[in-house]
Amino acid sequence: MSSMFKVIKEQIESFYLIRRLSLYELKSTNNNNYLGMMWELLNPGIQIAIYWFVFGYGIREGRDIDGVPFFQWMLAGIVVWFFINPSISQGSKSIYTRIRMISKMSFPMSVIPTYVIFSKLYPHMVLVVISTAILHFTGYPISIYFIQIPYFLFGTIALLLAISLITSTLSTIVRDVQQIVQAILRIMIYLLPILWVTFSLPEWVQSVMKVNPLFYLVEGYRHALLGQGWYIISDPYYTLYFWLIVFILFWIGSALHVKFRKHFIDFL
Amino acid sequence: MSKSVIVKNVTKKYKLYNKTSEKLLDILLPKSYGEDFYALRNISFEAEEGDIIGFVGVNGSGKSTLSNVIAGVVPQTGGTVDIKGNASLIAVSAGLNNQLTGRENIELKCLMLGFSKKEIRGLEPDIIEFAELDKFIDQPVKSYSSGMKSRLGFSISVHTDPDVLIIDEALSVGDKAFAEKCLDKMNEFKARGKTMFFISHSIGQMKQFCEKAIWLEFGQVRMSGDIKEVIPEYEKFLNEYKAMTNEEKKNFREKAMQQQSESTVTS
């Protein structure tokens, strides 16, 4: 428990650094491209187009989902995926790729995954704004439910931090963990209600899928962006479950991180 | 004069694994797997403010490990290191981000060291001036030559005003003119009572600059004291080592290896 408070305290104390470092991070990943940071938006755009073509136009043959056209339905859910996916994959290799450079600095190591995640936050926010604009002009105007977005954004960041604390520590010690993380991420998009509809599945299969806390976030974003209702209170136990999972993961993550961080450099 | 660095009984143990499975078992199980290797053993010395200490020794004697331990980059396995103030390590590949430009690297590095935006803006021109990078400062660091990189690294570290400076071979890539400039800067630091550690294979530079020397061998202190006493002994040893036949050299190295993997030493 004490290591959890320690990690939280470090995050708050270094918040200024997190913000500044995340900007340099964003810059250094995109410096090589002629289009620079445009790729942070172009990449999701290309993927959305192909997913719509395959799943919406091809497999669903243009049918809508409970009155919502497939494109809008998918867009509202996939937005958060473009934040989760790179954050987890970059976050889990954040420590072992940078430790040589920043092993002796005046900030705590728990900040490293945080600033990497924050560097993915800026393109995400731009993407949310663009998606909102698209939805606004294609029949889903901004509604009161939209104020759930900051809450779900906060929930996403909290979950991503908790996961990255665990995976960044483990992948520094055993490099294979990074491969496992990549493999899980690759299948994860199909285990979430992003590209296909899960209502038609048996009740118990849906419940199993809901064990995944990312399910909560995708559905939450969708409810907020499409104005489908108050997802936070419509299923209060699920909300409670989500935060319990975040708490447990954060607890494990900070305990692992604090236990091993002194020796990270020895594992290289 | 007061003590600025006190190193006491510092030991650094590494594990050598023959298979990756051994590494995994060593982490997971309480039993010890793999072979011990002592990169440093029972190193003790003290440095006073304004001291300039040179580390000498053949390859693999533990010079770089010791400097990393003093700088706090690598944790020691046993013993204590007390440092008054903050220590800064300058090595050839001193933590520059290859994708960013020189200017961005300066900002990033200073930011990580805890400087505010305003302070960084004040330091920046001096750092660029000292590093002699001219128009390369706005080019990505990956396009720099090794001399340019080490100049930038040295310049940043020197201008962030550390209390203890550790220079690990960083001057060996620069040309003579830049080395002179660095030596001037280091003399200025010396006058201000800062402690410096200097690691170099160039005995000439060492003699010119250091006052004390520590000779490391197999991760232990073989000799320490005034530069005038240590260096001649070390040179004598080097000549002897050079005169050895290949067979003798091999025996010497094997003896070293064996000594460094034993847990207790009687020498």
CSV table of N, CA, C and O in Angstrom, one decimal, chain B residues 199-239:
chain,number,residue,atom,x,y,z
B,199,ILE,N,38.7,9.5,-15.9
B,199,ILE,CA,39.1,8.2,-16.4
B,199,ILE,C,39.6,8.3,-17.8
B,199,ILE,O,38.9,8.8,-18.7
B,200,SER,N,40.8,7.8,-18.0
B,200,SER,CA,41.4,7.9,-19.3
B,200,SER,C,42.5,6.9,-19.5
B,200,SER,O,43.2,6.6,-18.5
B,201,HIS,N,42.7,6.5,-20.7
B,201,HIS,CA,43.8,5.6,-21.0
B,201,HIS,C,45.0,6.5,-21.4
B,201,HIS,O,46.1,6.0,-21.5
B,202,SER,N,44.8,7.8,-21.6
B,202,SER,CA,45.9,8.6,-22.0
B,202,SER,C,46.6,9.1,-20.7
B,202,SER,O,46.1,9.9,-19.9
B,203,ILE,N,47.8,8.5,-20.5
B,203,ILE,CA,48.5,8.8,-19.3
B,203,ILE,C,49.0,10.2,-19.3
B,203,ILE,O,49.1,10.9,-18.3
B,204,GLY,N,49.2,10.7,-20.5
B,204,GLY,CA,49.7,12.1,-20.7
B,204,GLY,C,48.7,13.1,-20.1
B,204,GLY,O,49.0,13.9,-19.2
B,205,GLN,N,47.4,12.9,-20.5
B,205,GLN,CA,46.3,13.8,-20.0
B,205,GLN,C,46.2,13.6,-18.5
B,205,GLN,O,46.0,14.6,-17.7
B,206,MET,N,46.4,12.4,-18.0
B,206,MET,CA,46.3,12.1,-16.6
B,206,MET,C,47.3,12.9,-15.8
B,206,MET,O,47.0,13.5,-14.8
B,207,LYS,N,48.5,12.8,-16.3
B,207,LYS,CA,49.6,13.5,-15.6
B,207,LYS,C,49.4,15.0,-15.5
B,207,LYS,O,49.8,15.7,-14.6
B,208,GLN,N,48.9,15.5,-16.7
B,208,GLN,CA,48.8,16.9,-16.8
B,208,GLN,C,47.7,17.5,-15.9
B,208,GLN,O,47.8,18.6,-15.5
B,209,PHE,N,46.8,16.7,-15.5
B,209,PHE,CA,45.6,17.2,-14.9
B,209,PHE,C,45.3,16.7,-13.5
B,209,PHE,O,44.9,17.4,-12.6
B,210,CYS,N,45.6,15.4,-13.2
B,210,CYS,CA,45.2,14.9,-11.9
B,210,CYS,C,46.3,15.1,-10.8
B,210,CYS,O,47.5,15.2,-11.2
B,211,GLU,N,45.9,15.0,-9.6
B,211,GLU,CA,46.8,15.1,-8.5
B,211,GLU,C,46.9,13.8,-7.8
B,211,GLU,O,48.0,13.5,-7.3
B,212,LYS,N,45.8,13.1,-7.8
B,212,LYS,CA,45.8,11.8,-7.1
B,212,LYS,C,45.4,10.7,-8.1
B,212,LYS,O,44.8,11.1,-9.1
B,213,ALA,N,45.7,9.5,-7.8
B,213,ALA,CA,45.3,8.5,-8.7
B,213,ALA,C,44.9,7.2,-8.0
B,213,ALA,O,45.5,7.0,-6.9
B,214,ILE,N,44.0,6.5,-8.5
B,214,ILE,CA,43.7,5.2,-7.9
B,214,ILE,C,43.8,4.1,-9.0
B,214,ILE,O,43.3,4.3,-10.1
B,215,TRP,N,44.6,3.1,-8.7
B,215,TRP,CA,44.9,2.1,-9.7
B,215,TRP,C,44.0,0.9,-9.4
B,215,TRP,O,44.1,0.3,-8.3
B,216,LEU,N,43.2,0.5,-10.3
B,216,LEU,CA,42.3,-0.6,-10.0
B,216,LEU,C,42.8,-1.8,-10.8
B,216,LEU,O,43.3,-1.7,-11.9
B,217,GLU,N,42.7,-2.9,-10.1
B,217,GLU,CA,43.0,-4.2,-10.8
B,217,GLU,C,42.1,-5.3,-10.3
B,217,GLU,O,41.9,-5.4,-9.1
B,218,PHE,N,41.5,-6.0,-11.2
B,218,PHE,CA,40.5,-7.0,-10.9
B,218,PHE,C,39.4,-6.5,-10.0
B,218,PHE,O,38.9,-7.2,-9.1
B,219,GLY,N,39.0,-5.3,-10.1
B,219,GLY,CA,37.9,-4.8,-9.3
B,219,GLY,C,38.4,-4.4,-7.9
B,219,GLY,O,37.5,-4.2,-7.0
B,220,GLN,N,39.7,-4.4,-7.6
B,220,GLN,CA,40.1,-4.0,-6.3
B,220,GLN,C,41.1,-2.8,-6.5
B,220,GLN,O,41.7,-2.7,-7.5
B,221,VAL,N,41.3,-2.1,-5.4
B,221,VAL,CA,42.3,-1.1,-5.4
B,221,VAL,C,43.7,-1.7,-5.3
B,221,VAL,O,44.0,-2.3,-4.3
B,222,ARG,N,44.5,-1.5,-6.3
B,222,ARG,CA,45.9,-2.1,-6.2
B,222,ARG,C,46.8,-1.0,-5.5
B,222,ARG,O,47.7,-1.4,-4.7
B,223,MET,N,46.5,0.2,-5.8
B,223,MET,CA,47.4,1.2,-5.3
B,223,MET,C,46.7,2.6,-5.3
B,223,MET,O,45.9,2.8,-6.3
B,224,SER,N,46.8,3.4,-4.3
B,224,SER,CA,46.2,4.7,-4.4
B,224,SER,C,47.1,5.7,-3.7
B,224,SER,O,47.9,5.4,-2.8
B,225,GLY,N,47.1,6.9,-4.2
B,225,GLY,CA,47.9,8.0,-3.6
B,225,GLY,C,48.2,9.1,-4.6
B,225,GLY,O,47.5,9.3,-5.5
B,226,ASP,N,49.3,9.7,-4.4
B,226,ASP,CA,49.7,10.8,-5.2
B,226,ASP,C,50.0,10.3,-6.7
B,226,ASP,O,50.5,9.2,-6.8
B,227,ILE,N,49.6,11.2,-7.6
B,227,ILE,CA,49.8,10.8,-9.0
B,227,ILE,C,51.3,10.4,-9.3
B,227,ILE,O,51.5,9.5,-10.1
B,228,LYS,N,52.2,11.1,-8.7
B,228,LYS,CA,53.6,10.9,-9.0
B,228,LYS,C,54.1,9.6,-8.5
B,228,LYS,O,55.1,9.1,-8.9
B,229,GLU,N,53.4,9.0,-7.5
B,229,GLU,CA,53.8,7.6,-7.1
B,229,GLU,C,53.1,6.5,-7.9
B,229,GLU,O,53.7,5.5,-8.2
B,230,VAL,N,51.8,6.8,-8.1
B,230,VAL,CA,51.0,5.7,-8.7
B,230,VAL,C,51.3,5.5,-10.2
B,230,VAL,O,51.5,4.4,-10.7
B,231,ILE,N,51.4,6.6,-11.0
B,231,ILE,CA,51.6,6.5,-12.4
B,231,ILE,C,52.9,5.7,-12.8
B,231,ILE,O,52.8,4.8,-13.6
B,232,PRO,N,54.0,6.1,-12.2
B,232,PRO,CA,55.2,5.3,-12.5
B,232,PRO,C,55.1,3.8,-12.3
B,232,PRO,O,55.5,3.0,-13.1
B,233,GLU,N,54.5,3.5,-11.2
B,233,GLU,CA,54.3,2.1,-10.9
B,233,GLU,C,53.4,1.4,-11.9
B,233,GLU,O,53.6,0.3,-12.4
B,234,TYR,N,52.3,2.1,-12.3
B,234,TYR,CA,51.4,1.6,-13.3
B,234,TYR,C,52.0,1.5,-14.6
B,234,TYR,O,51.8,0.5,-15.3
B,235,GLU,N,52.9,2.4,-15.0
B,235,GLU,CA,53.6,2.3,-16.3
B,235,GLU,C,54.6,1.2,-16.3
B,235,GLU,O,54.7,0.5,-17.3
B,236,LYS,N,55.2,0.9,-15.1
B,236,LYS,CA,56.1,-0.2,-15.0
B,236,LYS,C,55.3,-1.5,-15.2
B,236,LYS,O,55.7,-2.4,-15.9
B,237,PHE,N,54.1,-1.6,-14.6
B,237,PHE,CA,53.3,-2.8,-14.7
B,237,PHE,C,52.9,-2.9,-16.2
B,237,PHE,O,52.9,-4.0,-16.7
B,238,LEU,N,52.5,-1.8,-16.8
B,238,LEU,CA,52.1,-1.9,-18.2
B,238,LEU,C,53.2,-2.5,-19.1
B,238,LEU,O,53.0,-3.3,-20.0
B,239,ASN,N,54.4,-2.0,-18.9
B,239,ASN,CA,55.5,-2.5,-19.7
B,239,ASN,C,55.8,-3.9,-19.4
B,239,ASN,O,56.1,-4.7,-20.4
